[in-house]
PDB file of C-alpha atoms in Angstrom:
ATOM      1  CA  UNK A   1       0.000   0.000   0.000  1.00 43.00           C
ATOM      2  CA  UNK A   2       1.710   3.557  -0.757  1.00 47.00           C
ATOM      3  CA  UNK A   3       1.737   6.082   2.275  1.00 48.00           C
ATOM      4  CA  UNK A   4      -0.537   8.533   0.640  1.00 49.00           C
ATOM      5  CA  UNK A   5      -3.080   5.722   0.840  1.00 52.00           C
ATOM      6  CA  UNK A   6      -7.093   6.513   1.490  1.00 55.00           C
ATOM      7  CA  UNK A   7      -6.307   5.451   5.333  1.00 59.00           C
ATOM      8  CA  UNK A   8      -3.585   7.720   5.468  1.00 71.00           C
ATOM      9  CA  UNK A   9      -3.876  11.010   3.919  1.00 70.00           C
ATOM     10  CA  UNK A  10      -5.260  14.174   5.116  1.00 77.00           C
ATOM     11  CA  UNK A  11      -8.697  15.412   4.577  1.00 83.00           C
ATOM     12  CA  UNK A  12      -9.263  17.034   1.556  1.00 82.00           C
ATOM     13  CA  UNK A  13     -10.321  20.899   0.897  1.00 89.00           C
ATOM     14  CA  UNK A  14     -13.703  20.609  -0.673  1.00 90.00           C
ATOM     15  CA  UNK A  15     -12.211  23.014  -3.392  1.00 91.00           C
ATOM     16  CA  UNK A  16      -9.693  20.401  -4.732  1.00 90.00           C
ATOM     17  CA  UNK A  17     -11.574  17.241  -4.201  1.00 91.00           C
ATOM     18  CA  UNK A  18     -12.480  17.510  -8.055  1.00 92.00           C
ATOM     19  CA  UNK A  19      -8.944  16.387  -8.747  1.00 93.00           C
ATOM     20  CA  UNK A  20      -9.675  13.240  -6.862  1.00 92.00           C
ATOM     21  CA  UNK A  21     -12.250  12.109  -9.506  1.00 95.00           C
ATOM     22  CA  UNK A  22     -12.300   9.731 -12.340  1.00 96.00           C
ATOM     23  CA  UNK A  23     -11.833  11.747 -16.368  1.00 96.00           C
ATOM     24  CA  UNK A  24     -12.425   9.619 -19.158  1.00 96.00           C
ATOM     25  CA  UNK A  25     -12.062  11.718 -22.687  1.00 95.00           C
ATOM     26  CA  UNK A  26     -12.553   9.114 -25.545  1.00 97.00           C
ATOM     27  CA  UNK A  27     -10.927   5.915 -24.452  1.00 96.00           C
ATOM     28  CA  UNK A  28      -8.873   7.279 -22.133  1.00 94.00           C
ATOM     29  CA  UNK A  29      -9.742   6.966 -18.678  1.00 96.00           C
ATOM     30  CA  UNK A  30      -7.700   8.484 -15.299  1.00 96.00           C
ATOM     31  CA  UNK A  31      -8.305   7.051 -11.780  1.00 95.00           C
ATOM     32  CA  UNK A  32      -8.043  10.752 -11.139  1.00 96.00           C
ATOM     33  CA  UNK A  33      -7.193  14.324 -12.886  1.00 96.00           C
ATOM     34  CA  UNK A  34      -3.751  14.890 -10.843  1.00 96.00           C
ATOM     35  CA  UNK A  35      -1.261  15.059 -14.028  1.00 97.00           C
ATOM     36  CA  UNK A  36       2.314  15.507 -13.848  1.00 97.00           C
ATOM     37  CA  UNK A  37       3.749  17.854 -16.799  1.00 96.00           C
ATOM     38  CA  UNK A  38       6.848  17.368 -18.092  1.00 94.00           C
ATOM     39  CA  UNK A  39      10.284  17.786 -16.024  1.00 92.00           C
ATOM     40  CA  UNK A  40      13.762  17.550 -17.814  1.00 88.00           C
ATOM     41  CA  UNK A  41      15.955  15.557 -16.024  1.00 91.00           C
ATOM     42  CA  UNK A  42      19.103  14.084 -18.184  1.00 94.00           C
ATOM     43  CA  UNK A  43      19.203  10.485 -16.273  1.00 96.00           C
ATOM     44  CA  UNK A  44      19.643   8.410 -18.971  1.00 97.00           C
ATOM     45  CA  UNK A  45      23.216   7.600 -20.050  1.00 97.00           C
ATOM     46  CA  UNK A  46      23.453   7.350 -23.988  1.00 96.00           C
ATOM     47  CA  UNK A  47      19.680   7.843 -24.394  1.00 97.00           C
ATOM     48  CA  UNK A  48      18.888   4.519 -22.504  1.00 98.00           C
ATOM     49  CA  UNK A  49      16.605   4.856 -19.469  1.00 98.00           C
ATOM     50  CA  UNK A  50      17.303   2.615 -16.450  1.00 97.00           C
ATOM     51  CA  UNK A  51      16.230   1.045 -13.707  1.00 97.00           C
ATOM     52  CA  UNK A  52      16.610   4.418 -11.642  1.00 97.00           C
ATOM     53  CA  UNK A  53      14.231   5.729 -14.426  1.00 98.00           C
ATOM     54  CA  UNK A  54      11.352   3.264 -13.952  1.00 98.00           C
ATOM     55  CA  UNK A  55      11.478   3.771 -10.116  1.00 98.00           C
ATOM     56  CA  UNK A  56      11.355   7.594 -10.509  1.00 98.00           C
ATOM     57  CA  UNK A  57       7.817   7.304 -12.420  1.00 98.00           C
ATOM     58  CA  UNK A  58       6.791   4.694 -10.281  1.00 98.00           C
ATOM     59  CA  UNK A  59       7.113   6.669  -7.102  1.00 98.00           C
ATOM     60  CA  UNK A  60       4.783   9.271  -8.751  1.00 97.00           C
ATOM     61  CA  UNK A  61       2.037   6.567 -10.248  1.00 98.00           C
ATOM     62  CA  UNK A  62       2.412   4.648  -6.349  1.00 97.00           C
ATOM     63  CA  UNK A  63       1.704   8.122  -4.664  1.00 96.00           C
ATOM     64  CA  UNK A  64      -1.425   9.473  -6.829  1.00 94.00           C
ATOM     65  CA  UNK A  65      -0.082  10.709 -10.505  1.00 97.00           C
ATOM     66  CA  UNK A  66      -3.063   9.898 -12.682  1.00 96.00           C
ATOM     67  CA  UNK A  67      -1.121  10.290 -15.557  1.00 98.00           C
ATOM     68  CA  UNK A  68       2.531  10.842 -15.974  1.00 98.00           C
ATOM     69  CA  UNK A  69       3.914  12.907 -19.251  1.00 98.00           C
ATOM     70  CA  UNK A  70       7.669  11.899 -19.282  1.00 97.00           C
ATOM     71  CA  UNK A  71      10.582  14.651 -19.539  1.00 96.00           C
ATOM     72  CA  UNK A  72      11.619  15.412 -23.286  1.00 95.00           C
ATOM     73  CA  UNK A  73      12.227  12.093 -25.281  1.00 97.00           C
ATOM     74  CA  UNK A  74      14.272  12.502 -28.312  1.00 95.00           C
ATOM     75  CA  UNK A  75      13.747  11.485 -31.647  1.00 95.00           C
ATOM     76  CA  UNK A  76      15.557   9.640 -33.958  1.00 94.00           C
ATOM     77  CA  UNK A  77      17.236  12.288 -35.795  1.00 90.00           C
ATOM     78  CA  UNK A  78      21.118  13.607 -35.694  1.00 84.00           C
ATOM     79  CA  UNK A  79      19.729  17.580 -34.516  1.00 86.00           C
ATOM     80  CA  UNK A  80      17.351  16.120 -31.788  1.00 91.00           C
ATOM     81  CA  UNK A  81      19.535  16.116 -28.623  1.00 88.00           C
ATOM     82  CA  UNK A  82      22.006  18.334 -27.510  1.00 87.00           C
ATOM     83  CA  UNK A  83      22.603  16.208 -23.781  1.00 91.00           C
ATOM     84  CA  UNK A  84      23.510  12.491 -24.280  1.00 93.00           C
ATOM     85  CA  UNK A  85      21.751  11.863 -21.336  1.00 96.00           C
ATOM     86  CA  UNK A  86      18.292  12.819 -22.277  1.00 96.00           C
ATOM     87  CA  UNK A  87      16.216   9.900 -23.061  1.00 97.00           C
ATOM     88  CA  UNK A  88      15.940   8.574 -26.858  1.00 97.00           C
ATOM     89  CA  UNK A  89      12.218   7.702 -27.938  1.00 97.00           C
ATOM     90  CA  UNK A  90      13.593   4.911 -30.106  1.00 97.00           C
ATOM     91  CA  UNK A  91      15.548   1.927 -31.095  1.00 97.00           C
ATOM     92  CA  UNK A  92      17.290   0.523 -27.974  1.00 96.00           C
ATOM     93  CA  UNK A  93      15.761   2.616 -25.617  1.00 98.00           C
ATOM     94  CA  UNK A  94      12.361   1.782 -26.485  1.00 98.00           C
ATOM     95  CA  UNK A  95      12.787  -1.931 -24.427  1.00 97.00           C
ATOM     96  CA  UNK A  96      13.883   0.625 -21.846  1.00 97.00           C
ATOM     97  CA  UNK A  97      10.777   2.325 -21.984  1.00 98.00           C
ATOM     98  CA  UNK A  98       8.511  -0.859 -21.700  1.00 98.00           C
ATOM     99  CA  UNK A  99       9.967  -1.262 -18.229  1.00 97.00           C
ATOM    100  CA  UNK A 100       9.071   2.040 -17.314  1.00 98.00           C
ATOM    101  CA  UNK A 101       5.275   1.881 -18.501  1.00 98.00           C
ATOM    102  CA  UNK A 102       5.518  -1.745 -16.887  1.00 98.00           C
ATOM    103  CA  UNK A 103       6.454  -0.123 -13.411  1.00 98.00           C
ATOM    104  CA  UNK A 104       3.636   2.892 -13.666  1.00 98.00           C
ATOM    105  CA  UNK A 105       0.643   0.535 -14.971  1.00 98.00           C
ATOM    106  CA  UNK A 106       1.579  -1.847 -11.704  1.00 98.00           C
ATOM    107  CA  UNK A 107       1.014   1.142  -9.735  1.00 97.00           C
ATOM    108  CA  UNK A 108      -1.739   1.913 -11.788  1.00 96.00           C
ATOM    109  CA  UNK A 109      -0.966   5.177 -13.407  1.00 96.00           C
ATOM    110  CA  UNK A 110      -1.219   5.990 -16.829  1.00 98.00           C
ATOM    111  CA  UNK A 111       2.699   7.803 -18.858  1.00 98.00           C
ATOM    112  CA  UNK A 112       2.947   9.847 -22.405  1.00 96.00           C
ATOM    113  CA  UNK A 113       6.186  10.335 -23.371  1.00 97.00           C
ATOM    114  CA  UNK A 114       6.727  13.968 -24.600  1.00 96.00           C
ATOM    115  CA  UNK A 115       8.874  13.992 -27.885  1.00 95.00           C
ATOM    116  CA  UNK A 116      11.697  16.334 -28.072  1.00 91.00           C
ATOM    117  CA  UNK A 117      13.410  17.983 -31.040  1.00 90.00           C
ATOM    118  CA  UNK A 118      15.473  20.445 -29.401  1.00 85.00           C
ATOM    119  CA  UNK A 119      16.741  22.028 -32.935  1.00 81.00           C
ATOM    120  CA  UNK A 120      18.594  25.463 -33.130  1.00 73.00           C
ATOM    121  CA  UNK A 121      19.562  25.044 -29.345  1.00 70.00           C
ATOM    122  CA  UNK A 122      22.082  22.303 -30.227  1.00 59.00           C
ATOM    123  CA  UNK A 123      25.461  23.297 -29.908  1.00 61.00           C
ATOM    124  CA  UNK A 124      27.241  20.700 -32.111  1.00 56.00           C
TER     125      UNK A 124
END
């Protein structure tokens, strides 16, 4: 059971209880509306995410995240990236990724990945 579990957590202010609630749009469907945006982070080593990666998003899924949008994922393109660390959105990395949406849907939250293409800020 995470610590922010039902038993557990503080009341909730009547203004924000709405975040607490179920939002289907089409066939997507949130246990609640709590979504975490986008935060660059630069964890993964050549592109690949790693275990570290898949526990980070976990945490957030096991502690209420609805729905997770990942920091910028790059695609596969020589201008994308200008850190070797930020996350690739394909090839290798991709089993990578399956281990990370393995980890958040077992703590049942929902992850987007947010494509990057960082252009005319590349230094190289």
């Amino acid at each position: 059971m995470s610590r922010n579990s039902k038993s557990d957590a503080p009341p909730v202010h009547p203004s924000v209880q709405p975040l607490f609630l179920p939002f289907t749009l089409g066939k997507l469907k949130l246990r609640n509306r709590i979504v975490m945006s986008p935060m660059t982070r630069a964890f993964s080593p050549n592109g690949i995410p790693g275990p570290d990666v898949a526990r980070y998003y976990r945490r957030r899924a096991e502690n209420g995240v609805g729905l997770i949008i990942t920091e910028g994922t790059v695609i596969n393109h020589p201008s994308a990236a200008d850190n070797p660390n930020v996350p690739h959105f394909y090839g290798p990395a991709l089993a990578s990724w399956s281990a990370v949406v393995e980890q958040v849907h077992e703590a049942g939250g929902l992850i987007f990945p947010q494509l990057w293409h960082v252009g005319m800020t590349r230094s190289v």
